[in-house]
Coordinates of C-alpha atoms and ligand atoms in Angstrom, one line a residue:
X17 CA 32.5 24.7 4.0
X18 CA 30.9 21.1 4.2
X19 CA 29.0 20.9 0.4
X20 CA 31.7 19.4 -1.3
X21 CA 30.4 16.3 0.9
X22 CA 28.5 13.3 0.2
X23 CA 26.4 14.9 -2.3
X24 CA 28.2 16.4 -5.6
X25 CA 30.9 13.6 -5.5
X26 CA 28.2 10.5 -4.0
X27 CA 31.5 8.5 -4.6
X28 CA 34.4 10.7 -3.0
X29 CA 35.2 10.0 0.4
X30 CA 33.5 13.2 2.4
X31 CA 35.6 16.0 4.4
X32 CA 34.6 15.1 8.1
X33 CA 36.7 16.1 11.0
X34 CA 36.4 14.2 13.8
X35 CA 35.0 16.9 17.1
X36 CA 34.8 17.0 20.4
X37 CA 31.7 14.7 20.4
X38 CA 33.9 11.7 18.5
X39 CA 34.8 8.4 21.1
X40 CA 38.3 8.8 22.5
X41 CA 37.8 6.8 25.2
X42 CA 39.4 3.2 24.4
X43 CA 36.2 1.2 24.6
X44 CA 33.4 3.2 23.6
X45 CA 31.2 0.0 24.6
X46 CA 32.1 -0.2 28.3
X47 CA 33.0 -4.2 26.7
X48 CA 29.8 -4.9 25.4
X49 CA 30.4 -6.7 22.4
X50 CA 27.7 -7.1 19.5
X51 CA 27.3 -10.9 20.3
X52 CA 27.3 -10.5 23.7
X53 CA 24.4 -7.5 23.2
X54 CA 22.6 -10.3 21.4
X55 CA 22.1 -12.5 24.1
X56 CA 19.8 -9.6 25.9
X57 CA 18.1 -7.9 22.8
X58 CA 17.6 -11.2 20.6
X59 CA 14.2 -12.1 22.1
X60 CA 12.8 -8.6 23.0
X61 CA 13.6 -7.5 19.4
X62 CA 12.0 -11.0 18.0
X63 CA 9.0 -9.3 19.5
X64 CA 8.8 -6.2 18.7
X65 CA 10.5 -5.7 15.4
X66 CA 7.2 -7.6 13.2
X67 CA 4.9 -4.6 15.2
X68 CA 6.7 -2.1 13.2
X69 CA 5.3 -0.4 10.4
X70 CA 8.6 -0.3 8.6
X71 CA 9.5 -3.8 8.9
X72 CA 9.5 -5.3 5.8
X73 CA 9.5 -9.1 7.0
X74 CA 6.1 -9.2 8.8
X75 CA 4.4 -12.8 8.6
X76 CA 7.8 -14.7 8.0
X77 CA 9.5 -16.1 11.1
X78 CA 12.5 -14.4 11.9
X79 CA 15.4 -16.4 11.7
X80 CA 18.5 -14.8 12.6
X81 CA 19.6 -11.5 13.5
X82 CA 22.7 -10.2 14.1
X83 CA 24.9 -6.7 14.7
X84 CA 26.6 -5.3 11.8
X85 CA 27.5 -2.3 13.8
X86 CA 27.4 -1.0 17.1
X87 CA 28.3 2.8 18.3
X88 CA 27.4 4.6 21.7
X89 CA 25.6 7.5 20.8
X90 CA 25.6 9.0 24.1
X91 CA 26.0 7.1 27.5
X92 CA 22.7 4.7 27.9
X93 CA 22.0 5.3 24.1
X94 CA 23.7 2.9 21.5
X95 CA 23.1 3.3 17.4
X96 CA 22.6 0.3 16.0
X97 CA 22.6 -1.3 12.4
X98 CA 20.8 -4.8 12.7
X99 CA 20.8 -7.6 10.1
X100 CA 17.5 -9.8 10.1
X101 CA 17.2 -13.0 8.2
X102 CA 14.2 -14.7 7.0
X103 CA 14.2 -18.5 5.7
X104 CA 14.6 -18.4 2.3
X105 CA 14.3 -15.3 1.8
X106 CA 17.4 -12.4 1.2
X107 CA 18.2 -10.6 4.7
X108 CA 17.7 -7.2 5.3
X109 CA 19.3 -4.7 7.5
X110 CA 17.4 -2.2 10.0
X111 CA 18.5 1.2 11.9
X112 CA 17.6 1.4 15.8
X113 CA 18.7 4.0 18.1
X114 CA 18.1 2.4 21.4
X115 CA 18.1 3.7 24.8
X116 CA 18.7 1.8 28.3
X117 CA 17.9 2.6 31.0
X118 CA 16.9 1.1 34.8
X119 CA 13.2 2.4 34.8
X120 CA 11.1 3.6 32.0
X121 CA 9.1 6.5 33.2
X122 CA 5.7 6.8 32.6
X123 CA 6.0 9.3 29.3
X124 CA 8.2 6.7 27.8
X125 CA 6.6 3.4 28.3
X126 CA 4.9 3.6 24.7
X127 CA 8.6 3.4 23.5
X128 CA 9.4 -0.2 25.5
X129 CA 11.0 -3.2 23.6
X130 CA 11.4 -5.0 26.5
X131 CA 13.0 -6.3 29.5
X132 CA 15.7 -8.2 28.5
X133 CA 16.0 -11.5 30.8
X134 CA 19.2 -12.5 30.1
X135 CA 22.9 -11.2 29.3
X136 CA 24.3 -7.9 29.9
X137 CA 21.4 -5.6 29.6
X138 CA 19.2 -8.3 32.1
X139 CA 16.0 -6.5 34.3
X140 CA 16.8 -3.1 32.5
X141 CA 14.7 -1.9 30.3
X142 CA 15.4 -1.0 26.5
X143 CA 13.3 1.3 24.7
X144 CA 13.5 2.8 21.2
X145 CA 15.0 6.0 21.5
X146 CA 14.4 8.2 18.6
X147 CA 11.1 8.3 20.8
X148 CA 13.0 10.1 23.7
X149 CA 13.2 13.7 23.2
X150 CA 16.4 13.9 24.9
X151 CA 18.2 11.3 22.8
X152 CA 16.7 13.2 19.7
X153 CA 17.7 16.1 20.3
X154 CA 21.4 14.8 20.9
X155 CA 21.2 13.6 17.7
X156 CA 20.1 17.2 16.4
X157 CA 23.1 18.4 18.2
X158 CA 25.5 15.7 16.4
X159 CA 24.1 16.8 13.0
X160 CA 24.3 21.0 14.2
X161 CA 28.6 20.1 14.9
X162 CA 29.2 18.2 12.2
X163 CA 32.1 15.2 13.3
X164 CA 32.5 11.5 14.1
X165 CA 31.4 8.9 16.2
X166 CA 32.7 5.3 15.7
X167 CA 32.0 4.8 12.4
X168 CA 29.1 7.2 12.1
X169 CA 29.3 10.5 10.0
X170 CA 27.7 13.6 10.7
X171 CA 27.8 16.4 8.2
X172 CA 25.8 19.9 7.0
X173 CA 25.4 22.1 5.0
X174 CA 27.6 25.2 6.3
X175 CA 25.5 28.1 4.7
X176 CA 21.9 27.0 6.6
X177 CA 22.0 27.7 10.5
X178 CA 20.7 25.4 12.8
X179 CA 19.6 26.9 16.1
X180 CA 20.7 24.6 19.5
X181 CA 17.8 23.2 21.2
X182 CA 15.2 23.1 18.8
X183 CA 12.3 21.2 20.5
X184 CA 11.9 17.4 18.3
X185 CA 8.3 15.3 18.2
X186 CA 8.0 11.9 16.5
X187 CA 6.0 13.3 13.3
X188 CA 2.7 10.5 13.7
X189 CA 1.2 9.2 10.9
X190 CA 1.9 6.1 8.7
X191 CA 5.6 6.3 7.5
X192 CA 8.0 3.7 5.8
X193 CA 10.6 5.4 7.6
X194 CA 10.9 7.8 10.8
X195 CA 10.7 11.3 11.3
X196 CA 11.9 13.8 13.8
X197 CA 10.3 17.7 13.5
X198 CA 12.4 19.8 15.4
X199 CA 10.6 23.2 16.5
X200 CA 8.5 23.2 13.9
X201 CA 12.0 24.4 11.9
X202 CA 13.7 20.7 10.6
X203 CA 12.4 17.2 10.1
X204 CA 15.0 14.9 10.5
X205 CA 14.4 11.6 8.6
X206 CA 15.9 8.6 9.4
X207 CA 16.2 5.8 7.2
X208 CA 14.9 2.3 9.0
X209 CA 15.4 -0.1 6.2
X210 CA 18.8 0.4 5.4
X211 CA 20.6 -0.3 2.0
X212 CA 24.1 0.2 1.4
X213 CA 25.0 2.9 -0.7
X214 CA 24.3 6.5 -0.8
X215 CA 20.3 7.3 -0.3
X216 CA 18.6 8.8 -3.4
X217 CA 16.4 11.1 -0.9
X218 CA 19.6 12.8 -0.1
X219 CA 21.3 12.5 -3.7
X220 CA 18.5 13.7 -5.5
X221 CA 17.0 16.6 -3.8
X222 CA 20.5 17.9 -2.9
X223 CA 20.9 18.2 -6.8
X224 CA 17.7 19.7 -7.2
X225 CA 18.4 22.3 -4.9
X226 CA 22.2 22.6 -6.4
X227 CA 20.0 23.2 -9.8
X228 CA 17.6 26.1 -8.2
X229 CA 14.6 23.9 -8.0
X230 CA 11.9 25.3 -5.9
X231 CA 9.9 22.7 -5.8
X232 CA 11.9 20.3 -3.5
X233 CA 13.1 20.7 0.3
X234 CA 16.9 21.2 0.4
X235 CA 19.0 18.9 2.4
X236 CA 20.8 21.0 5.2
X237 CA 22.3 17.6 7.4
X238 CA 22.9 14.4 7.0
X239 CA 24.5 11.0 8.4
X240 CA 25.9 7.9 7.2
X241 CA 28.3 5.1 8.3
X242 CA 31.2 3.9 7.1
X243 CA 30.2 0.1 8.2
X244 CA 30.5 -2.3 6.3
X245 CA 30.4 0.5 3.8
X246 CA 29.6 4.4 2.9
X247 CA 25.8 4.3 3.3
X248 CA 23.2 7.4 4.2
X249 CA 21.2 6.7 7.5
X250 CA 19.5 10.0 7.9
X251 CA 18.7 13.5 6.1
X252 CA 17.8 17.0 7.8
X253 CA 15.7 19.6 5.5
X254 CA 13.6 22.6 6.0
X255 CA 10.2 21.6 7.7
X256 CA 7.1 23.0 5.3
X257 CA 5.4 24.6 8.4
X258 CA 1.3 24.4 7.7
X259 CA 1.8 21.4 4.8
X260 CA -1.0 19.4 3.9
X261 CA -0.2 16.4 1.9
X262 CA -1.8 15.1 -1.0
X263 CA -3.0 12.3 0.5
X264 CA -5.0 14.4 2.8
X265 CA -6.3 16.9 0.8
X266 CA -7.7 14.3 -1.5
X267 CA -9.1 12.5 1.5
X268 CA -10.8 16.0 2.5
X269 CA -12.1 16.4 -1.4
X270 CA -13.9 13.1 -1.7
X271 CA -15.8 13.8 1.6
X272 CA -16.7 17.2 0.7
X273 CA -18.0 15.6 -2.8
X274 CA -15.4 18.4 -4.5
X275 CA -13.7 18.1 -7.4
X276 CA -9.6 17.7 -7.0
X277 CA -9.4 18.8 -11.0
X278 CA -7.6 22.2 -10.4
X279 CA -5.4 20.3 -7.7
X280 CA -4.7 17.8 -9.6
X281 CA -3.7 19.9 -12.5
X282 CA -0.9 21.6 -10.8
X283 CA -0.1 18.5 -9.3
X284 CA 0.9 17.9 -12.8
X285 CA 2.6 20.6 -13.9
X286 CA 4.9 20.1 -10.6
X287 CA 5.4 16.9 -11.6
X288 CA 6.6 17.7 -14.6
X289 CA 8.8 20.9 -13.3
X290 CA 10.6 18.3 -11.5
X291 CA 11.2 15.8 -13.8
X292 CA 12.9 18.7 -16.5
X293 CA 15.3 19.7 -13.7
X294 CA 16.2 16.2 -13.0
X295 CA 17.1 16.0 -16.5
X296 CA 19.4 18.5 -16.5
X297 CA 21.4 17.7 -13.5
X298 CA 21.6 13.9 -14.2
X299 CA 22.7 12.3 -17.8
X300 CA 19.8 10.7 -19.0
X301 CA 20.5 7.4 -20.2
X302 CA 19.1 5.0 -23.0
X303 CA 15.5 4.6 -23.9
X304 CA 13.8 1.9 -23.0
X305 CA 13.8 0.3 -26.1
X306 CA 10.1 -0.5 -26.3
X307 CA 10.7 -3.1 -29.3
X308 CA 13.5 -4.9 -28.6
X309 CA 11.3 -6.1 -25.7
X310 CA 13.3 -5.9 -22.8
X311 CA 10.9 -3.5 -21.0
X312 CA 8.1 -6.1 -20.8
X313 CA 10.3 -8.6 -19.7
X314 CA 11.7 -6.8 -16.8
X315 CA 7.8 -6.0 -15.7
X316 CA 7.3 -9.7 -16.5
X317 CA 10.2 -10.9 -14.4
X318 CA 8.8 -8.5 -11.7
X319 CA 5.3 -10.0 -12.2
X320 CA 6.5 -13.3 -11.5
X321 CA 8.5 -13.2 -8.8
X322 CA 5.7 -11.1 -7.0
X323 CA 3.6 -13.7 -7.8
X324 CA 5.6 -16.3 -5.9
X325 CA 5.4 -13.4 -2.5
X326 CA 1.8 -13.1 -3.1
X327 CA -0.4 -15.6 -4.2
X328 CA -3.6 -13.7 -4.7
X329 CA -1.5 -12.3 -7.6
X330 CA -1.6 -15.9 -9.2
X331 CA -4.6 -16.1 -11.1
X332 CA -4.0 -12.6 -13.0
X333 CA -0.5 -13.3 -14.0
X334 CA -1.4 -14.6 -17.5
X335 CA -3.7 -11.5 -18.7
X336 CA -1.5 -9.0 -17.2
X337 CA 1.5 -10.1 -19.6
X338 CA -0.6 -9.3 -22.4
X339 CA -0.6 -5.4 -20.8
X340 CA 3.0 -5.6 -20.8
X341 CA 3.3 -7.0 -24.4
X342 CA 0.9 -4.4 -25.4
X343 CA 3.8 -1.6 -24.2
X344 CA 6.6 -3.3 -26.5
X345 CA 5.3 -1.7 -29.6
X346 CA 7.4 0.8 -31.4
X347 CA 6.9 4.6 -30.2
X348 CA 8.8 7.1 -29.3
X349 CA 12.0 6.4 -27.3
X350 CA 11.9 8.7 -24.7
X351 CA 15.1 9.0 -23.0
X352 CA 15.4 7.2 -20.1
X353 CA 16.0 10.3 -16.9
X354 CA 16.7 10.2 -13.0
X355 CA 12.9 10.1 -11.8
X356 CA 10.9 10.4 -8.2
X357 CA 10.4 6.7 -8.4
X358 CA 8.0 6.4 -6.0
X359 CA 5.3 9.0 -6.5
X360 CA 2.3 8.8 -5.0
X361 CA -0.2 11.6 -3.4
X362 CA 1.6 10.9 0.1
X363 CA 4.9 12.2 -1.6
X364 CA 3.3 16.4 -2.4
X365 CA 2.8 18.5 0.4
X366 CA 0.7 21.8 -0.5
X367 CA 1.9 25.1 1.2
X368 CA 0.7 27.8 0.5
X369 CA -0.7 27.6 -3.1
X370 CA 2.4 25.7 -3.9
X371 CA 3.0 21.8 -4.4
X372 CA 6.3 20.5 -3.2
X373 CA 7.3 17.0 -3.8
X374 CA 9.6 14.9 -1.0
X375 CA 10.9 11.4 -0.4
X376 CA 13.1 10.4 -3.4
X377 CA 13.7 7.0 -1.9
X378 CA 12.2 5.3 -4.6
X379 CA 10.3 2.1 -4.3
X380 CA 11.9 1.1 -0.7
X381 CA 11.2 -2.9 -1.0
X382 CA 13.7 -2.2 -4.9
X383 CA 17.4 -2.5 -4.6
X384 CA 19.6 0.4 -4.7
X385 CA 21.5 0.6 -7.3
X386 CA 18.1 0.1 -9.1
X387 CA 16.3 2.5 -7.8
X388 CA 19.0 4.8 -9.0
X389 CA 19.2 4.0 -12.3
X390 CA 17.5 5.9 -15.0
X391 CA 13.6 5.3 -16.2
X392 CA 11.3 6.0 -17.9
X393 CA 9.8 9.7 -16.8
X394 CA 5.8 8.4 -17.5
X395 CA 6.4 5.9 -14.4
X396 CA 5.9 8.7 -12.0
X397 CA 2.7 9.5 -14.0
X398 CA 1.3 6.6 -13.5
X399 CA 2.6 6.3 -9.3
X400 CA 0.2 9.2 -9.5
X401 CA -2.8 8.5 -11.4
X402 CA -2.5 4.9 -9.3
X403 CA -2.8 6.7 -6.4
X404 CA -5.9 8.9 -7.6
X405 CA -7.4 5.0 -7.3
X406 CA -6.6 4.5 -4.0
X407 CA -7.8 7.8 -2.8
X408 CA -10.7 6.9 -4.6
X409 CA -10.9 3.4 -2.7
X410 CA -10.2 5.0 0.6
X411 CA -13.9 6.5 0.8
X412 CA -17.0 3.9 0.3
X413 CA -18.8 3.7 -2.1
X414 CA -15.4 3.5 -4.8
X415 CA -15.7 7.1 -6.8
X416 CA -14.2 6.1 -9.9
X417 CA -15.4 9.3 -11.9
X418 CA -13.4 11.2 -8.8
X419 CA -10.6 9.6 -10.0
X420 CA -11.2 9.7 -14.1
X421 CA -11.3 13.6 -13.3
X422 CA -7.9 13.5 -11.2
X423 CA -6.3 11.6 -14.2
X424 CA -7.0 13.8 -16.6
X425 CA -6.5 17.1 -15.1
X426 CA -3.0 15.4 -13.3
X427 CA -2.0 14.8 -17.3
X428 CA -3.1 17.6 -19.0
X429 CA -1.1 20.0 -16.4
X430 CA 2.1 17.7 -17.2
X431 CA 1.1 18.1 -21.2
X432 CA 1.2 21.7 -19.9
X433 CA 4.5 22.2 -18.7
X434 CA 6.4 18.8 -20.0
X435 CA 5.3 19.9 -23.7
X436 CA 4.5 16.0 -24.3
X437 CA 1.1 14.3 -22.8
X438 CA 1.1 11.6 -21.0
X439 CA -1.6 10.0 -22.6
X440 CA -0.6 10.2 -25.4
X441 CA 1.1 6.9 -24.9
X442 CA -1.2 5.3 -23.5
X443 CA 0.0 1.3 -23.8
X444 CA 3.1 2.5 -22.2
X445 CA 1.1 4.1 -19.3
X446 CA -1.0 1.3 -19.1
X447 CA 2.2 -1.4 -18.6
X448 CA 3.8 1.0 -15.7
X449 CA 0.6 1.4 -14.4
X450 CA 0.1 -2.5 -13.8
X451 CA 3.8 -2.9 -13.2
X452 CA 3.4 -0.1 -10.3
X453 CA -0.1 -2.0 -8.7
X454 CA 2.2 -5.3 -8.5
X455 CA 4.9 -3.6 -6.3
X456 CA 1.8 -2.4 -4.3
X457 CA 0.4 -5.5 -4.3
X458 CA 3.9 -6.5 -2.9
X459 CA 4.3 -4.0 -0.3
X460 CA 1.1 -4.1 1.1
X461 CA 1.1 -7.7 1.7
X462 CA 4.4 -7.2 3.3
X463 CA 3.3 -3.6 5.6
X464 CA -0.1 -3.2 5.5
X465 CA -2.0 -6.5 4.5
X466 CA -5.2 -4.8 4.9
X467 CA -4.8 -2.8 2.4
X468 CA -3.8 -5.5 -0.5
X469 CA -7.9 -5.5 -1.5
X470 CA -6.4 -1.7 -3.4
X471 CA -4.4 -2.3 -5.9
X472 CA -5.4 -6.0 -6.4
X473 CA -9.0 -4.6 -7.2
X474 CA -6.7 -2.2 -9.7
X475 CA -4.9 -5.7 -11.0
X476 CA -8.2 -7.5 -11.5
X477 CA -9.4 -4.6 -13.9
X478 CA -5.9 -4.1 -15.6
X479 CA -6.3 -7.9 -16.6
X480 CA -10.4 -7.9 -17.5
X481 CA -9.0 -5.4 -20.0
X482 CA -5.7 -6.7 -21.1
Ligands
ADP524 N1 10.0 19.0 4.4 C1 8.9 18.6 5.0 N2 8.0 19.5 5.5 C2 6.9 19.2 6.1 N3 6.5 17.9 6.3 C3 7.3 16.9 5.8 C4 8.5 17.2 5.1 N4 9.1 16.1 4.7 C5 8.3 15.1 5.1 N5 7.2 15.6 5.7 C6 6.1 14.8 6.3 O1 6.6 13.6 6.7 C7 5.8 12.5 6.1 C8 6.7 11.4 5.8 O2 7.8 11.8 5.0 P1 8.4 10.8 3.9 O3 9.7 11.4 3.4 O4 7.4 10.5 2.9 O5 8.8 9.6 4.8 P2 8.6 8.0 4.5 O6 9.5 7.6 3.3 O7 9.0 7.4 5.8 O8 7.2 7.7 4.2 C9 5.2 13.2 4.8 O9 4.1 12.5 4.4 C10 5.0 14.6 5.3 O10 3.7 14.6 6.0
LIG525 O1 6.3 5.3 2.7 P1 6.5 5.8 1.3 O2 5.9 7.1 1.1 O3 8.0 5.7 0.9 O4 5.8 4.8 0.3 C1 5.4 3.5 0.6 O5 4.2 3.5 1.4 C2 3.1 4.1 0.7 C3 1.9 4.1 1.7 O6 2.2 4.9 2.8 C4 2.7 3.3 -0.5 O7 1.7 4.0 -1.2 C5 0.5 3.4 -1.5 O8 -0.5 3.8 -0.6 C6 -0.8 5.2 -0.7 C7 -2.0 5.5 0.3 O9 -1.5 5.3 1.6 C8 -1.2 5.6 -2.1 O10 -1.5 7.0 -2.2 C9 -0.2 5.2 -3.1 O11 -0.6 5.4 -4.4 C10 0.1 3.7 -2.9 O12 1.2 3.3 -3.8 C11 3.9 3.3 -1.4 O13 3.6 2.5 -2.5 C12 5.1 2.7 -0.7 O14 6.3 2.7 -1.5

């Protein structure tokens, strides 16, 4: 049995057994080296890379990139971690799975990254993969036989079966991240903006699930590398067949004119269902001690460096301090708990009667070891109620009293089940909900700039008020 892997000891070294699908030959790259790769995939990537949704460095000029590992997934497709550098600012590092090939046929040609025109890989043309449905479902097959391959680990859960040849389809939609559904039965995630270290959308639902929570898919597979060091690339779980997210259905409400109030209520109470299991299977940590300060200086600190990425951010920076002062009164210390991190009405899916929340990567553009630290448990509240705003924004003319209702029905069904209400401290709210509309503010102008008008329009009331 495989569970004693990456997920109840996140710091052991897992049980993996090389198979029959590990490398033995003695050059697994036919003596294509990384820098050598580079000279044919430099310019096409230059290119496409700033057209993807996930790539974080859009409208700074690319300065270096560079291989920090290479591994032959299967001949003519090579996994491949990528570091990208941007002048002054920190480098990141991406996941491809890229295939090669002489000709693209038609069905592929919405995958091309190019034709290289020089070095090894010169007049073939390289596509990305993942959007192949033979090299996914290879990959399926590496995660169904658990094993190695160069300095990739595969690994499952032994108790769940995975039938061979499941049929995989890119899931479409607007993702930070990309996802394989295979036969309607898995959805394979993989991780494109890669951080080293273990991946809390792995760590946390796997302890959910270890816990008996219902409310959370339950890993069955996963990857990671060993290169530079132990860090997840990709999770398998249970596809929800017939899903809706939250996103949509809240779409679908304001253009019916409908109230979202009994949604919204058990949105809560999910919310809250969560965040008591997460406090029993990880120790909670310190309060955020409201008074000593440090709470509004971290939002401060955050504040102001987003500032610096986003100058439309500039002129509020001032009055929004005062929001964050506001929240370093005395009140009660909560303890500080494991939370989502990142909740917003993309992150429930409704099936059945039943929400179901997913993606406990955090805030992606936040480092790590940050993102798995403890916090405060009203952050996620207010991820959601900031969310109720953009669904609000979404549909013209802006339905503010839409949202009002989703807010208050969201926290009195967390009241509800949490047995403390939300609102009840309200400054606090307040400073996480500003400090959550700057990191939007920050990752829309980094993904999505046409969507920055959101959650400044929330900054610019946040401060009026402040
Ligand atoms: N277990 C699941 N069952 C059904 N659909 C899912 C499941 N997990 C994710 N999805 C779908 O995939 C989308 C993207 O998943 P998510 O984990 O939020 O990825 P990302 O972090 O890339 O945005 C979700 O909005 C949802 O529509
Ligand atoms: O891709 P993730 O789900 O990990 O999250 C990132 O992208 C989200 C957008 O897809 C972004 O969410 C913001 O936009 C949503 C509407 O598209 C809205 O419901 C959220 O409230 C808002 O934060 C999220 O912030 C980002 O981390």
């Amino acid at each position: 049995m495989l569970k004693t892997a990456s997920h109840s000891q996140p710091n052991s070294q897992p049980n993996s057994q090389p198979n029959s699908q590990s490398d033995s030959r003695p050059d697994p790259h036919g003596g294509l080296s990384p820098s050598l790769l580079m000279t044919s995939l430099a310019a096409p990537l230059r290119e496409w890379l700033p057209r993807q949704r996930w790539f974080a460095g859009k409208g700074r000029p690319l300065t270096d990139l560079s291989v920090v590992s290479m591994t032959e997934l299967h001949p003519g497709c090579l996994h491949l971690l990528l570091r990208t550098g941007h002048a002054g600012s920190p480098e990141h590092c991406y996941q491809l799975v890229l295939g090669v090939r002489e000709e693209l046929p038609p069905r592929l040609q919405h995958a091309v990254i190019g034709r290289p025109s020089a070095g090894p890989l010169a007049g073939l043309s390289v596509y990305d993969a993942l959007l192949d449905p033979r090299s996914a479902g290879l990959l399926l097959e590496r995660l169904r036989v658990p094993g190695a391959a160069g300095p990739l680990r595969f690994e499952r859960d032994a108790h769940t079966e995975i039938p061979a040849g499941l049929a995989p389809r890119l899931l479409d939609g607007e993702q930070s991240n990309t996802s394989l559904v295979y036969g309607d039965s898995f959805i394979l995630k993989l991780f494109r903006r890669i951080q080293y270290g273990i991946n809390p959308d792995l760590e946390v639902p796997w302890a959910l699930a270890g816990a008996g929570c219902a409310r959370v898919p339950a890993p069955v597979a996963w990857f990671w590398t060993t290169e530079p060091r132990r860090t997840t690339l990709g999770v398998l779980q249970p596809f929800l067949r017939g899903a809706t997210d939250g996103w949509t259905l809240a779409l679908r409400s304001l253009a019916a004119g409908e109230d979202f109030g009994d949604e919204s209520y058990e949105l809560g109470r999910a919310t809250a269902e969560v965040h008591l299991a997460l406090a029993e299977v990880f120790a909670p940590g310190p309060p955020d001690r409201r008074g000593d300060g440090r709470l509004a200086a971290a939002m401060t600190g955050r504040l102001e460096s987003a500032a610096r990425q986003v100058p439309a951010l500039a002129p509020y920076v001032s009055r929004l301090r005062a929001a964050y002062d506001d929240a370093a009164v005395s009140g009660p210390d909560r303890p500080a708990q494991r939370i989502h991190g990142d909740l917003h009405l993309g992150q429930v899916l409704r099936a059945g009667n039943r929400w179901f929340v997913i993606d406990f990567e955090g805030e992606p553009a936040r480092p790590l070891a940050e993102r798995r630290r403890v916090q405060a448990p009203v952050r996620d509240v207010a991820g959601m109620l900031r969310s109720f705003d953009y669904a609000a924004h979404a549909r013209r003319p802006w339905q503010p009293d839409w949202a009002g209702r989703c807010r208050e029905a969201y926290c009195a069904g967390y009241a509800a089940e949490a047995a403390w209400d939300p609102r009840a401290e309200a400054a606090l709210l307040r400073a996480h909900e500003t400090d959550r509309a700057v990191y939007e503010a920050l990752y829309e102008a980094r993904h999505r700039p046409d969507w920055l008008p959101v959650p400044m329009a929330a900054l610019a009331r946040l401060a009026a008020e402040a």
